[in-house]
């Protein structure tokens, strides 16, 4: 087994908060961000769909970490109720619908690591590298990255697969990753196009 293929089989794309509430008008978070934010959040979908298709073909696990709030969640002391579990708002946007073999884990605050099911899913699947995508670069992606870094996961941030309420906040989030977590920024901050090219050049995983 090639080293590259082994790395991919122990990797996961983490899709953070690409739920209706965060992306489309009528969502609490989307409406708070306004039309420009909604446009940029929706613009993520085609690229992420391409990335996820390439990931699945290459044997990279896809893990959705999406808000699924309950009325007692502590985060709702800070933010109004949003992405409530079981509602349209908490559903993953249709253009990125999960496929067979993907993992979907609800989260109740910024970092998915606060839900033990998330890390258990990574451990059970032998995941050591996380490709971070979704919303928001400077909040949930940042908190997830901090928890992952402190647990020893190898991190890659998909720079054009992330967004925030403003582009300035997005860029600040990327700079934070470089400053506090990256050990090799050229390797750890990649674009969708770069990763798709890399993964398409890898051997297909062996049939089981």
mmCIF file of C-alpha atoms in Angstrom, residues 93-204:
data_model
loop_
_atom_site.group_PDB
_atom_site.id
_atom_site.type_symbol
_atom_site.label_atom_id
_atom_site.label_comp_id
_atom_site.label_asym_id
_atom_site.label_seq_id
_atom_site.Cartn_x
_atom_site.Cartn_y
_atom_site.Cartn_z
ATOM 1 C CA UNK A 93 -27.894 21.841 2.635
ATOM 2 C CA UNK A 94 -29.231 19.709 -0.244
ATOM 3 C CA UNK A 95 -26.192 20.260 -2.463
ATOM 4 C CA UNK A 96 -23.991 18.549 0.122
ATOM 5 C CA UNK A 97 -26.322 15.771 1.224
ATOM 6 C CA UNK A 98 -24.551 12.902 3.018
ATOM 7 C CA UNK A 99 -23.917 9.664 1.150
ATOM 8 C CA UNK A 100 -23.677 6.069 2.332
ATOM 9 C CA UNK A 101 -20.502 5.673 4.358
ATOM 10 C CA UNK A 102 -20.367 9.272 5.551
ATOM 11 C CA UNK A 103 -20.684 10.130 9.237
ATOM 12 C CA UNK A 104 -23.104 12.777 10.521
ATOM 13 C CA UNK A 105 -22.579 14.014 14.073
ATOM 14 C CA UNK A 106 -24.679 16.730 15.682
ATOM 15 C CA UNK A 107 -22.920 19.322 17.802
ATOM 16 C CA UNK A 108 -24.323 21.488 20.556
ATOM 17 C CA UNK A 109 -21.657 24.184 20.679
ATOM 18 C CA UNK A 110 -18.807 25.590 18.620
ATOM 19 C CA UNK A 111 -16.463 22.603 18.684
ATOM 20 C CA UNK A 112 -17.704 19.155 17.647
ATOM 21 C CA UNK A 113 -15.211 17.629 20.065
ATOM 22 C CA UNK A 114 -17.577 18.597 22.883
ATOM 23 C CA UNK A 115 -19.827 15.780 21.643
ATOM 24 C CA UNK A 116 -18.004 12.536 22.555
ATOM 25 C CA UNK A 117 -19.567 10.846 19.523
ATOM 26 C CA UNK A 118 -17.439 12.983 17.212
ATOM 27 C CA UNK A 119 -14.053 11.852 18.509
ATOM 28 C CA UNK A 120 -15.340 8.295 18.901
ATOM 29 C CA UNK A 121 -16.258 8.347 15.206
ATOM 30 C CA UNK A 122 -12.766 9.518 14.269
ATOM 31 C CA UNK A 123 -11.131 6.934 16.500
ATOM 32 C CA UNK A 124 -13.291 4.059 15.265
ATOM 33 C CA UNK A 125 -12.423 4.918 11.667
ATOM 34 C CA UNK A 126 -8.710 5.315 12.360
ATOM 35 C CA UNK A 127 -8.667 8.992 11.398
ATOM 36 C CA UNK A 128 -5.458 10.905 12.050
ATOM 37 C CA UNK A 129 -5.703 13.841 9.602
ATOM 38 C CA UNK A 130 -8.570 16.330 9.367
ATOM 39 C CA UNK A 131 -9.323 18.561 6.398
ATOM 40 C CA UNK A 132 -11.335 21.450 7.864
ATOM 41 C CA UNK A 133 -14.133 23.047 5.806
ATOM 42 C CA UNK A 134 -17.391 24.924 6.339
ATOM 43 C CA UNK A 135 -18.601 27.709 8.629
ATOM 44 C CA UNK A 136 -17.227 29.778 10.259
ATOM 45 C CA UNK A 137 -13.492 30.162 9.779
ATOM 46 C CA UNK A 138 -13.099 32.337 12.867
ATOM 47 C CA UNK A 139 -15.516 30.507 15.175
ATOM 48 C CA UNK A 140 -16.573 26.868 14.905
ATOM 49 C CA UNK A 141 -13.722 25.941 12.548
ATOM 50 C CA UNK A 142 -11.312 27.710 14.884
ATOM 51 C CA UNK A 143 -12.587 25.965 18.025
ATOM 52 C CA UNK A 144 -12.636 22.579 16.276
ATOM 53 C CA UNK A 145 -9.073 23.168 15.084
ATOM 54 C CA UNK A 146 -7.873 24.095 18.549
ATOM 55 C CA UNK A 147 -9.336 20.951 20.077
ATOM 56 C CA UNK A 148 -7.953 18.814 17.247
ATOM 57 C CA UNK A 149 -4.489 20.379 17.518
ATOM 58 C CA UNK A 150 -4.331 19.741 21.246
ATOM 59 C CA UNK A 151 -5.336 16.111 20.672
ATOM 60 C CA UNK A 152 -2.544 15.558 18.162
ATOM 61 C CA UNK A 153 -4.506 15.399 14.899
ATOM 62 C CA UNK A 154 -2.764 16.499 11.719
ATOM 63 C CA UNK A 155 -4.705 19.470 10.342
ATOM 64 C CA UNK A 156 -5.260 20.816 6.845
ATOM 65 C CA UNK A 157 -7.444 23.884 6.259
ATOM 66 C CA UNK A 158 -9.210 24.126 2.907
ATOM 67 C CA UNK A 159 -8.864 27.874 2.398
ATOM 68 C CA UNK A 160 -11.584 28.271 -0.246
ATOM 69 C CA UNK A 161 -13.815 25.727 1.483
ATOM 70 C CA UNK A 162 -14.307 27.940 4.549
ATOM 71 C CA UNK A 163 -16.134 31.230 5.123
ATOM 72 C CA UNK A 164 -17.181 33.635 7.881
ATOM 73 C CA UNK A 165 -19.641 36.481 8.403
ATOM 74 C CA UNK A 166 -17.190 38.796 6.601
ATOM 75 C CA UNK A 167 -14.261 38.123 4.310
ATOM 76 C CA UNK A 168 -12.021 39.990 6.770
ATOM 77 C CA UNK A 169 -13.078 37.569 9.502
ATOM 78 C CA UNK A 170 -12.405 34.641 7.164
ATOM 79 C CA UNK A 171 -8.904 35.897 6.379
ATOM 80 C CA UNK A 172 -8.238 36.559 10.067
ATOM 81 C CA UNK A 173 -9.283 32.988 10.823
ATOM 82 C CA UNK A 174 -6.828 31.600 8.284
ATOM 83 C CA UNK A 175 -4.043 33.743 9.739
ATOM 84 C CA UNK A 176 -4.898 32.446 13.211
ATOM 85 C CA UNK A 177 -4.483 28.861 11.986
ATOM 86 C CA UNK A 178 -1.091 29.714 10.497
ATOM 87 C CA UNK A 179 0.077 31.439 13.672
ATOM 88 C CA UNK A 180 -1.109 29.001 16.334
ATOM 89 C CA UNK A 181 -1.563 25.570 14.784
ATOM 90 C CA UNK A 182 0.263 25.134 11.486
ATOM 91 C CA UNK A 183 3.765 23.673 11.476
ATOM 92 C CA UNK A 184 4.046 23.739 7.665
ATOM 93 C CA UNK A 185 1.605 26.310 6.294
ATOM 94 C CA UNK A 186 2.341 25.481 2.651
ATOM 95 C CA UNK A 187 1.219 21.903 3.256
ATOM 96 C CA UNK A 188 -1.566 22.663 5.701
ATOM 97 C CA UNK A 189 -3.413 25.453 3.896
ATOM 98 C CA UNK A 190 -4.652 24.096 0.583
ATOM 99 C CA UNK A 191 -7.302 24.895 -1.985
ATOM 100 C CA UNK A 192 -10.054 22.641 -3.238
ATOM 101 C CA UNK A 193 -8.428 22.442 -6.660
ATOM 102 C CA UNK A 194 -5.077 21.422 -5.205
ATOM 103 C CA UNK A 195 -6.590 18.671 -3.086
ATOM 104 C CA UNK A 196 -8.793 17.299 -5.866
ATOM 105 C CA UNK A 197 -5.743 17.088 -8.143
ATOM 106 C CA UNK A 198 -3.727 15.343 -5.417
ATOM 107 C CA UNK A 199 -6.477 12.863 -4.642
ATOM 108 C CA UNK A 200 -7.261 12.060 -8.253
ATOM 109 C CA UNK A 201 -3.612 11.157 -8.680
ATOM 110 C CA UNK A 202 -3.708 8.673 -5.833
ATOM 111 C CA UNK A 203 -4.358 4.985 -6.361
ATOM 112 C CA UNK A 204 -7.962 3.967 -5.924
#
